[in-house]
Amino acid sequence: MGRLVVVSNRIALPDHSKNGAGGLAVGLLDALQEQGGLWFGWNGEIREITGEDEPLYTEQDKNITYAACSLTQNDYDLYYSQFSNTVIWPAFHYRLDLVEYQREAWEGYLRVNQMLAEKLYPLLQHNDVIWVHDYHLLPFAAALRLHQVKQPLGFFLHIPFPAPEVLMALPDYQEILRLMTAYDLLGFQTERDAQAFLSAITQETDVVTVEKGIYQAYGNTFHLHDYPIGVDPDSISKLAQGPLPPKMQAIRKELGDAKNIIACERLDYSKGIPERFLAYESFLEKYPEQRGNIRYTQIAPTSRGEVQAYQAIRHQLETETGRINGKYGTMSWTPLYYLNQHFDRRLLMKIFRLTDIALITPLRDGMNLVAKEYLAAQDPADPGVLILSKFAGAACELTEALLVNPYDRDEVARAIYQAITMSQSERVDRHAKMMAILQHQTITRWRETFLDDLYQILE
């Protein structure tokens, strides 16, 4: 079995929490720790332009080698802030109105991928298997192939892949498709995403089906499959159990018999938070008897604060929070709490366990692990209710959730009422069925299934 090389935009250096790569790090670290390997990517730092090539930062921790490089301010702006996050991210989340395309950014995106490939190439061994992650690195395999790299290259897209009609709005979409076929294995969150990619490429060139899941296009042979990412339900359950900190206990006591709605995600327009606020307002309007008996807490820490679209949504949420509380609140009751801050994950899992309803209604999402974490954190004997957008990848698996159209505020309002009035027996039954799926489709199974398929290409 060859050495595993993991490539991601950001890497989680050991003992450096500020460089953490979020939830992605969980599955990748386990894979690397099992067999040893190399983790390569950007270290999150911006360097001065000195005219000299900066050497890679490398660190060895047990059986993992970490290799990281920095970016110049110009490369960061073009590759990360502009093309990755104002072209690929909004387009792949069906928000073409937020795409800000610039030819210079596309060229910078390609250039940084080529630079990263040049830095990784000398570190490679002949029997390596390379696993590349996410939308920042769509052209990375093609850049490595320019160095005559023959090792198996796998890619996993953590975000949705758009329908062909949406993708075609991007000026360079044909080149993106061609470059992606340089990977030997292309993995997507759902079958819908995998089929969207195949449909897009079929419309642009001749595609030969070698056998099910194996195709040829642009002179390349690639495998195509869906790999729904999961969580570790057992570890989440352990985190969720036990007493709350004193301050949280006081808040819970203050709630009494009132129902508590929770939503937690980073601040992003793809999450549908403004639409969710309006749906909650519709609930308060349609079911006035529930006023004073419910509270909605929205946790949304800022991300990508330098991008104008994110600044705008933060201002919008702050305005809507004040308006809704001013319209429906009383001296003794605040209907909506909006918290623009980060919560420790261990505390968050405990909060999930003591929350009656999770309101997770993204406008579009690759998977949405928060929905799965909420379920795993529940008390199986008295679980809460998951309200989930049908446009989240998780909706393909979690069919026992209350699935809603996030654009339909009345439908979401009715789902909130259904969740509030749902019997304990129905809650237990729905939760048990979804937990059976989570226990099967864990993050470990996601990792092992993808890597098994990738290693088979090596054989």
Short mmCIF file of C-alpha atoms in Angstrom, two decimals:
data_model
loop_
_atom_site.label_atom_id
_atom_site.label_comp_id
_atom_site.label_asym_id
_atom_site.label_seq_id
_atom_site.Cartn_x
_atom_site.Cartn_y
_atom_site.Cartn_z
CA MET A 1 0.00 0.00 0.00
CA GLY A 2 1.44 3.36 -1.05
CA ARG A 3 1.96 6.40 1.14
CA LEU A 4 -1.02 8.73 1.46
CA VAL A 5 -0.49 12.36 0.45
CA VAL A 6 -3.31 14.73 1.42
CA VAL A 7 -3.55 18.13 -0.27
CA SER A 8 -5.95 20.84 0.94
CA ASN A 9 -6.12 24.61 0.75
CA ARG A 10 -5.39 24.93 4.47
CA ILE A 11 -3.64 22.37 6.60
CA ALA A 12 -4.00 21.71 10.31
CA LEU A 13 -0.49 21.95 11.71
CA PRO A 14 0.01 20.05 14.97
CA ASP A 15 -0.48 22.11 18.13
CA HIS A 16 -1.34 25.24 16.13
CA SER A 17 -5.08 25.69 16.57
CA LYS A 18 -5.16 28.91 14.56
CA ASN A 19 -4.25 26.89 11.49
CA GLY A 20 -7.04 24.37 11.98
CA ALA A 21 -8.83 23.20 8.88
CA GLY A 22 -12.18 22.79 10.60
CA GLY A 23 -14.25 19.63 10.31
CA LEU A 24 -12.24 18.44 7.33
CA ALA A 25 -9.24 17.86 9.59
CA VAL A 26 -11.03 15.14 11.57
CA GLY A 27 -11.25 12.59 8.78
CA LEU A 28 -7.94 13.48 7.18
CA LEU A 29 -5.88 13.24 10.35
CA ASP A 30 -7.31 9.81 11.11
CA ALA A 31 -6.38 8.60 7.65
CA LEU A 32 -2.84 9.92 7.93
CA GLN A 33 -2.36 8.61 11.46
CA GLU A 34 -3.43 5.11 10.47
CA GLN A 35 -0.75 4.61 7.84
CA GLY A 36 1.52 7.63 7.95
CA GLY A 37 1.84 10.15 5.17
CA LEU A 38 2.23 13.73 4.06
CA TRP A 39 -0.18 16.65 4.46
CA PHE A 40 0.51 19.54 2.10
CA GLY A 41 -1.13 22.95 1.69
CA TRP A 42 -1.19 26.64 2.56
CA ASN A 43 -0.28 27.57 6.13
CA GLY A 44 -2.66 30.53 6.23
CA GLU A 45 0.11 33.13 6.25
CA ILE A 46 0.76 36.04 3.87
CA ARG A 47 4.41 36.70 3.04
CA GLU A 48 6.28 39.71 1.76
CA ILE A 49 7.56 39.68 -1.82
CA THR A 50 11.36 39.44 -1.49
CA GLY A 51 12.31 38.16 -4.92
CA GLU A 52 13.48 34.89 -3.38
CA ASP A 53 11.58 31.63 -3.37
CA GLU A 54 10.52 30.90 0.19
CA PRO A 55 11.31 27.35 1.36
CA LEU A 56 8.53 25.07 2.52
CA TYR A 57 7.82 24.89 6.22
CA THR A 58 7.98 21.23 7.23
CA GLU A 59 7.23 19.54 10.53
CA GLN A 60 7.20 15.92 11.57
CA ASP A 61 4.68 14.74 14.14
CA LYS A 62 4.74 11.00 14.80
CA ASN A 63 4.18 9.37 11.42
CA ILE A 64 2.83 12.46 9.63
CA THR A 65 4.91 14.99 7.71
CA TYR A 66 3.38 18.44 7.39
CA ALA A 67 4.55 20.63 4.53
CA ALA A 68 3.16 24.14 4.26
CA CYS A 69 3.79 27.25 2.21
CA SER A 70 2.62 30.84 2.45
CA LEU A 71 1.06 33.06 -0.23
CA THR A 72 1.80 36.59 -1.34
CA GLN A 73 -0.94 39.14 -0.79
CA ASN A 74 -1.59 39.27 -4.53
CA ASP A 75 -1.89 35.49 -4.84
CA TYR A 76 -4.15 35.34 -1.80
CA ASP A 77 -6.41 38.04 -3.24
CA LEU A 78 -6.70 36.49 -6.69
CA TYR A 79 -6.70 32.76 -5.90
CA TYR A 80 -8.51 32.70 -2.57
CA SER A 81 -10.58 35.83 -2.01
CA GLN A 82 -11.57 36.47 -5.60
CA PHE A 83 -11.77 33.36 -7.77
CA SER A 84 -12.33 30.71 -5.10
CA ASN A 85 -14.73 32.73 -2.98
CA THR A 86 -16.38 35.22 -5.34
CA VAL A 87 -16.63 32.96 -8.40
CA ILE A 88 -16.53 29.25 -7.59
CA TRP A 89 -18.26 29.40 -4.19
CA PRO A 90 -21.31 31.50 -5.22
CA ALA A 91 -21.69 29.78 -8.61
CA PHE A 92 -21.53 26.27 -7.15
CA HIS A 93 -24.13 27.37 -4.55
CA TYR A 94 -26.43 28.66 -7.33
CA ARG A 95 -25.86 32.35 -6.51
CA LEU A 96 -24.86 33.70 -9.90
CA ASP A 97 -25.99 37.14 -8.79
CA LEU A 98 -23.01 37.23 -6.41
CA VAL A 99 -20.37 36.07 -8.91
CA GLU A 100 -17.70 38.71 -9.51
CA TYR A 101 -15.66 37.35 -12.39
CA GLN A 102 -12.33 38.88 -13.36
CA ARG A 103 -9.94 37.36 -15.92
CA GLU A 104 -7.00 38.31 -13.71
CA ALA A 105 -8.46 36.28 -10.83
CA TRP A 106 -8.88 33.19 -13.06
CA GLU A 107 -5.26 33.48 -14.15
CA GLY A 108 -4.18 33.90 -10.52
CA TYR A 109 -6.20 30.83 -9.54
CA LEU A 110 -4.40 28.75 -12.16
CA ARG A 111 -1.02 30.24 -11.26
CA VAL A 112 -1.32 29.43 -7.53
CA ASN A 113 -2.42 25.87 -8.33
CA GLN A 114 0.64 25.53 -10.54
CA MET A 115 2.88 26.99 -7.82
CA LEU A 116 1.49 24.54 -5.25
CA ALA A 117 2.04 21.64 -7.66
CA GLU A 118 5.65 22.72 -8.20
CA LYS A 119 6.26 22.79 -4.45
CA LEU A 120 4.67 19.39 -3.85
CA TYR A 121 6.32 17.60 -6.77
CA PRO A 122 9.84 17.21 -5.21
CA LEU A 123 8.27 15.68 -2.08
CA LEU A 124 6.49 12.89 -3.92
CA GLN A 125 7.52 9.24 -3.88
CA HIS A 126 6.83 6.83 -6.73
CA ASN A 127 4.22 4.76 -4.80
CA ASP A 128 2.29 7.70 -3.33
CA VAL A 129 -1.47 8.01 -3.56
CA ILE A 130 -2.61 11.65 -3.62
CA TRP A 131 -5.96 12.84 -2.22
CA VAL A 132 -6.87 16.46 -3.04
CA HIS A 133 -9.70 18.39 -1.40
CA ASP A 134 -12.21 20.99 -2.43
CA TYR A 135 -12.96 23.79 -4.83
CA HIS A 136 -9.75 25.75 -4.37
CA LEU A 137 -7.85 22.97 -6.14
CA LEU A 138 -9.97 21.97 -9.14
CA PRO A 139 -6.99 22.34 -11.56
CA PHE A 140 -4.37 20.87 -9.21
CA ALA A 141 -4.15 17.43 -10.83
CA ALA A 142 -3.64 18.93 -14.28
CA ALA A 143 -0.85 21.11 -12.85
CA LEU A 144 0.83 18.02 -11.35
CA ARG A 145 0.49 16.09 -14.61
CA LEU A 146 2.66 18.74 -16.28
CA HIS A 147 5.48 17.32 -14.13
CA GLN A 148 4.75 13.83 -15.49
CA VAL A 149 3.25 12.72 -12.20
CA LYS A 150 1.79 9.22 -12.74
CA GLN A 151 0.67 8.49 -9.17
CA PRO A 152 -3.10 8.04 -8.60
CA LEU A 153 -4.82 11.35 -7.96
CA GLY A 154 -8.18 11.52 -6.20
CA PHE A 155 -10.32 14.60 -5.63
CA PHE A 156 -13.24 15.19 -3.29
CA LEU A 157 -15.55 18.18 -3.65
CA HIS A 158 -17.05 19.19 -0.30
CA ILE A 159 -19.51 21.70 -1.77
CA PRO A 160 -22.31 21.12 -4.31
CA PHE A 161 -21.62 20.80 -8.03
CA PRO A 162 -24.09 22.95 -9.96
CA ALA A 163 -26.45 21.95 -12.76
CA PRO A 164 -24.95 22.48 -16.24
CA GLU A 165 -27.13 25.52 -16.92
CA VAL A 166 -25.66 27.24 -13.86
CA LEU A 167 -22.07 26.18 -14.50
CA MET A 168 -22.24 27.46 -18.08
CA ALA A 169 -22.58 31.02 -16.77
CA LEU A 170 -18.87 30.94 -15.84
CA PRO A 171 -16.65 32.12 -18.71
CA ASP A 172 -14.07 29.38 -18.06
CA TYR A 173 -16.40 26.50 -17.27
CA GLN A 174 -15.22 24.37 -20.22
CA GLU A 175 -11.63 24.64 -19.08
CA ILE A 176 -12.63 23.81 -15.50
CA LEU A 177 -14.31 20.62 -16.69
CA ARG A 178 -11.34 19.62 -18.81
CA LEU A 179 -8.85 20.22 -16.01
CA MET A 180 -10.92 18.19 -13.54
CA THR A 181 -10.69 15.09 -15.75
CA ALA A 182 -6.96 14.94 -14.97
CA TYR A 183 -7.95 13.33 -11.66
CA ASP A 184 -8.23 9.55 -11.63
CA LEU A 185 -11.10 9.58 -9.13
CA LEU A 186 -13.65 12.38 -8.72
CA GLY A 187 -15.74 12.17 -5.55
CA PHE A 188 -18.89 14.16 -4.77
CA GLN A 189 -21.17 14.43 -1.75
CA THR A 190 -24.30 13.11 -3.48
CA GLU A 191 -25.29 11.21 -6.59
CA ARG A 192 -27.04 14.39 -7.74
CA ASP A 193 -23.72 16.27 -7.71
CA ALA A 194 -21.88 13.48 -9.53
CA GLN A 195 -24.58 13.36 -12.21
CA ALA A 196 -24.47 17.16 -12.57
CA PHE A 197 -20.75 16.93 -13.35
CA LEU A 198 -21.27 14.11 -15.83
CA SER A 199 -24.14 15.97 -17.52
CA ALA A 200 -22.05 19.12 -17.83
CA ILE A 201 -19.09 17.36 -19.41
CA THR A 202 -21.32 15.32 -21.73
CA GLN A 203 -22.73 18.55 -23.14
CA GLU A 204 -19.24 19.84 -23.94
CA THR A 205 -17.36 16.86 -25.38
CA ASP A 206 -17.63 13.22 -26.34
CA VAL A 207 -17.70 11.04 -23.22
CA VAL A 208 -17.04 7.31 -23.49
CA THR A 209 -18.49 5.06 -20.78
CA VAL A 210 -15.85 2.40 -20.13
CA GLU A 211 -18.07 0.74 -17.54
CA LYS A 212 -20.37 1.99 -14.79
CA GLY A 213 -18.58 4.79 -12.94
CA ILE A 214 -15.59 4.92 -15.32
CA TYR A 215 -15.47 7.39 -18.19
CA GLN A 216 -13.13 8.83 -20.81
CA ALA A 217 -13.10 12.46 -21.92
CA TYR A 218 -10.49 14.93 -23.16
CA GLY A 219 -8.05 12.02 -23.52
CA ASN A 220 -8.30 11.15 -19.81
CA THR A 221 -9.87 8.23 -17.97
CA PHE A 222 -11.56 9.05 -14.68
CA HIS A 223 -13.69 7.29 -12.08
CA LEU A 224 -16.79 9.09 -10.80
CA HIS A 225 -18.69 8.34 -7.59
CA ASP A 226 -20.57 9.87 -4.66
CA TYR A 227 -19.21 9.59 -1.12
CA PRO A 228 -21.54 11.23 1.43
CA ILE A 229 -19.40 12.49 4.29
CA GLY A 230 -20.50 11.60 7.81
CA VAL A 231 -19.64 12.27 11.45
CA ASP A 232 -18.47 10.18 14.40
CA PRO A 233 -21.77 9.68 16.25
CA ASP A 234 -20.27 7.96 19.28
CA SER A 235 -17.74 10.70 20.03
CA ILE A 236 -20.39 13.40 19.55
CA SER A 237 -22.74 11.59 21.93
CA LYS A 238 -20.02 11.50 24.59
CA LEU A 239 -19.32 15.22 24.15
CA ALA A 240 -23.03 16.02 24.43
CA GLN A 241 -23.59 14.20 27.71
CA GLY A 242 -22.81 15.59 31.14
CA PRO A 243 -23.76 18.83 32.89
CA LEU A 244 -23.80 22.24 31.27
CA PRO A 245 -21.57 25.05 32.55
CA PRO A 246 -23.32 27.13 35.28
CA LYS A 247 -24.21 30.02 32.94
CA MET A 248 -25.85 27.66 30.45
CA GLN A 249 -27.71 25.89 33.24
CA ALA A 250 -29.14 29.24 34.32
CA ILE A 251 -30.31 29.99 30.77
CA ARG A 252 -31.92 26.57 30.51
CA LYS A 253 -33.69 27.08 33.82
CA GLU A 254 -34.90 30.48 32.67
CA LEU A 255 -36.50 28.87 29.59
CA GLY A 256 -38.63 26.57 31.73
CA ASP A 257 -41.12 24.74 29.52
CA ALA A 258 -40.56 27.00 26.53
CA LYS A 259 -39.33 25.32 23.34
CA ASN A 260 -35.89 26.22 22.12
CA ILE A 261 -34.86 26.37 18.46
CA ILE A 262 -31.16 26.26 17.57
CA ALA A 263 -29.33 26.98 14.32
CA CYS A 264 -25.56 27.09 14.03
CA GLU A 265 -23.41 27.71 10.97
CA ARG A 266 -20.76 30.11 9.85
CA LEU A 267 -22.07 33.37 8.46
CA ASP A 268 -22.65 32.69 4.77
CA TYR A 269 -25.32 33.63 2.24
CA SER A 270 -25.66 29.98 1.16
CA LYS A 271 -27.05 29.06 4.60
CA GLY A 272 -30.37 30.86 4.07
CA ILE A 273 -30.32 32.68 7.41
CA PRO A 274 -32.22 35.82 6.29
CA GLU A 275 -34.92 33.62 4.74
CA ARG A 276 -35.01 31.61 7.97
CA PHE A 277 -35.54 34.75 10.06
CA LEU A 278 -38.51 35.65 7.87
CA ALA A 279 -39.90 32.12 8.19
CA TYR A 280 -39.63 32.38 11.98
CA GLU A 281 -41.44 35.71 11.81
CA SER A 282 -44.15 34.00 9.74
CA PHE A 283 -44.44 31.35 12.48
CA LEU A 284 -44.89 34.01 15.16
CA GLU A 285 -47.55 35.69 13.03
CA LYS A 286 -49.49 32.51 12.16
CA TYR A 287 -49.33 30.94 15.61
CA PRO A 288 -49.69 33.83 18.09
CA GLU A 289 -50.45 31.40 20.94
CA GLN A 290 -46.82 30.25 20.73
CA ARG A 291 -45.42 33.70 21.47
CA GLY A 292 -43.64 33.65 24.78
CA ASN A 293 -43.34 29.86 24.64
CA ILE A 294 -40.50 29.59 22.17
CA ARG A 295 -37.06 31.06 21.55
CA TYR A 296 -34.85 30.87 18.48
CA THR A 297 -31.08 31.15 18.92
CA GLN A 298 -29.02 31.70 15.78
CA ILE A 299 -25.26 31.19 16.13
CA ALA A 300 -23.37 32.50 13.10
CA PRO A 301 -19.69 33.40 13.55
CA THR A 302 -18.21 35.65 10.88
CA SER A 303 -16.25 34.11 8.03
CA ARG A 304 -14.54 35.74 5.05
CA GLY A 305 -15.20 39.13 6.58
CA GLU A 306 -13.23 40.85 3.82
CA VAL A 307 -15.78 39.79 1.16
CA GLN A 308 -18.45 42.45 0.66
CA ALA A 309 -21.32 39.96 0.36
CA TYR A 310 -20.53 38.66 3.86
CA GLN A 311 -20.42 42.15 5.32
CA ALA A 312 -23.83 42.83 3.79
CA ILE A 313 -25.46 39.70 5.20
CA ARG A 314 -24.16 40.43 8.69
CA HIS A 315 -25.70 43.90 8.58
CA GLN A 316 -28.96 42.44 7.26
CA LEU A 317 -29.20 39.89 10.07
CA GLU A 318 -28.50 42.47 12.75
CA THR A 319 -31.24 44.68 11.29
CA GLU A 320 -33.76 41.83 11.02
CA THR A 321 -33.06 40.67 14.57
CA GLY A 322 -33.84 44.12 15.94
CA ARG A 323 -36.97 44.44 13.82
CA ILE A 324 -38.42 41.03 14.79
CA ASN A 325 -37.64 41.47 18.47
CA GLY A 326 -39.07 44.97 18.41
CA LYS A 327 -42.27 43.77 16.73
CA TYR A 328 -42.96 40.61 18.77
CA GLY A 329 -40.87 40.82 21.94
CA THR A 330 -42.17 41.79 25.36
CA MET A 331 -40.58 43.00 28.58
CA SER A 332 -40.19 39.38 29.70
CA TRP A 333 -39.60 37.60 26.37
CA THR A 334 -37.09 37.97 23.53
CA PRO A 335 -38.11 35.78 20.57
CA LEU A 336 -34.81 35.82 18.64
CA TYR A 337 -31.19 35.74 19.79
CA TYR A 338 -28.53 36.31 17.11
CA LEU A 339 -24.99 35.50 18.26
CA ASN A 340 -22.20 36.51 15.89
CA GLN A 341 -19.52 34.57 17.76
CA HIS A 342 -17.76 31.22 17.92
CA PHE A 343 -18.71 28.52 20.43
CA ASP A 344 -16.42 25.76 21.63
CA ARG A 345 -17.45 22.52 19.94
CA ARG A 346 -17.74 20.61 23.22
CA LEU A 347 -20.15 23.19 24.60
CA LEU A 348 -22.07 23.31 21.35
CA MET A 349 -22.78 19.57 21.41
CA LYS A 350 -24.21 19.94 24.95
CA ILE A 351 -26.39 22.82 23.77
CA PHE A 352 -27.61 20.68 20.87
CA ARG A 353 -28.64 17.91 23.27
CA LEU A 354 -30.83 20.27 25.30
CA THR A 355 -32.44 21.98 22.31
CA ASP A 356 -35.90 20.98 21.11
CA ILE A 357 -35.58 21.87 17.43
CA ALA A 358 -32.71 22.31 14.97
CA LEU A 359 -33.64 24.67 12.14
CA ILE A 360 -31.14 23.96 9.38
CA THR A 361 -32.37 25.44 6.11
CA PRO A 362 -29.52 26.25 3.72
CA LEU A 363 -30.45 27.45 0.26
CA ARG A 364 -27.86 24.99 -1.06
CA ASP A 365 -25.32 22.84 0.77
CA GLY A 366 -22.93 20.07 -0.20
CA MET A 367 -23.83 17.98 2.84
CA ASN A 368 -24.32 19.94 6.12
CA LEU A 369 -22.66 18.12 8.98
CA VAL A 370 -24.35 20.30 11.61
CA ALA A 371 -27.59 18.45 10.89
CA LYS A 372 -25.84 15.15 11.54
CA GLU A 373 -24.08 16.46 14.65
CA TYR A 374 -27.39 17.65 16.07
CA LEU A 375 -28.93 14.20 15.66
CA ALA A 376 -25.89 12.45 17.18
CA ALA A 377 -26.00 14.77 20.20
CA GLN A 378 -29.64 13.96 21.08
CA ASP A 379 -30.95 11.81 23.92
CA PRO A 380 -32.41 8.81 22.02
CA ALA A 381 -35.20 8.48 24.61
CA ASP A 382 -36.31 12.11 24.22
CA PRO A 383 -34.76 13.56 21.06
CA GLY A 384 -35.29 16.91 19.44
CA VAL A 385 -36.65 17.44 15.93
CA LEU A 386 -34.56 18.22 12.86
CA ILE A 387 -36.03 20.63 10.30
CA LEU A 388 -33.84 20.38 7.21
CA SER A 389 -33.71 22.06 3.81
CA LYS A 390 -34.37 19.71 0.93
CA PHE A 391 -31.50 21.46 -0.85
CA ALA A 392 -28.90 20.24 1.67
CA GLY A 393 -26.97 17.15 0.61
CA ALA A 394 -27.90 15.55 3.93
CA ALA A 395 -31.57 15.54 2.86
CA CYS A 396 -30.78 12.63 0.53
CA GLU A 397 -30.02 10.49 3.59
CA LEU A 398 -32.03 12.07 6.43
CA THR A 399 -35.47 11.58 4.93
CA GLU A 400 -37.10 11.29 8.39
CA ALA A 401 -36.27 14.93 9.10
CA LEU A 402 -38.97 17.52 8.42
CA LEU A 403 -37.82 18.44 4.92
CA VAL A 404 -38.71 21.96 3.75
CA ASN A 405 -38.20 24.40 0.92
CA PRO A 406 -36.17 27.23 2.54
CA TYR A 407 -37.64 29.74 0.09
CA ASP A 408 -41.16 28.95 1.31
CA ARG A 409 -41.46 30.75 4.64
CA ASP A 410 -44.98 29.46 5.27
CA GLU A 411 -43.85 25.86 4.80
CA VAL A 412 -40.97 26.39 7.24
CA ALA A 413 -43.37 28.02 9.71
CA ARG A 414 -45.68 24.99 9.51
CA ALA A 415 -42.70 22.69 10.06
CA ILE A 416 -41.76 24.59 13.23
CA TYR A 417 -45.30 24.14 14.51
CA GLN A 418 -45.24 20.44 13.58
CA ALA A 419 -41.96 20.03 15.45
CA ILE A 420 -43.35 21.75 18.55
CA THR A 421 -46.46 19.57 18.64
CA MET A 422 -44.83 16.28 17.60
CA SER A 423 -45.37 13.42 20.03
CA GLN A 424 -42.46 11.86 21.84
CA SER A 425 -43.06 8.49 20.19
CA GLU A 426 -42.84 10.03 16.71
CA ARG A 427 -39.70 11.95 17.66
CA VAL A 428 -38.07 8.77 18.96
CA ASP A 429 -39.03 6.82 15.82
CA ARG A 430 -37.76 9.46 13.39
CA HIS A 431 -34.53 9.91 15.34
CA ALA A 432 -33.82 6.17 15.53
CA LYS A 433 -34.18 5.76 11.77
CA MET A 434 -31.83 8.64 11.04
CA MET A 435 -29.31 7.48 13.63
CA ALA A 436 -29.16 4.08 11.93
CA ILE A 437 -27.99 5.91 8.80
CA LEU A 438 -25.45 7.98 10.74
CA GLN A 439 -24.04 4.89 12.44
CA HIS A 440 -23.53 3.30 9.04
CA GLN A 441 -22.37 6.27 7.00
CA THR A 442 -19.72 7.58 9.42
CA ILE A 443 -16.78 9.80 8.62
CA THR A 444 -14.59 6.70 8.96
CA ARG A 445 -16.61 4.85 6.31
CA TRP A 446 -16.48 7.92 4.05
CA ARG A 447 -12.69 8.04 4.32
CA GLU A 448 -12.14 4.30 3.95
CA THR A 449 -14.50 3.92 1.00
CA PHE A 450 -12.88 6.76 -0.94
CA LEU A 451 -9.34 5.58 -0.22
CA ASP A 452 -10.18 1.95 -1.03
CA ASP A 453 -11.40 3.06 -4.44
CA LEU A 454 -8.34 5.25 -4.95
CA TYR A 455 -5.89 2.50 -3.94
CA GLN A 456 -7.60 0.09 -6.34
CA ILE A 457 -6.61 2.42 -9.17
CA LEU A 458 -3.00 1.90 -8.08
CA GLU A 459 -3.29 -1.91 -8.42
#
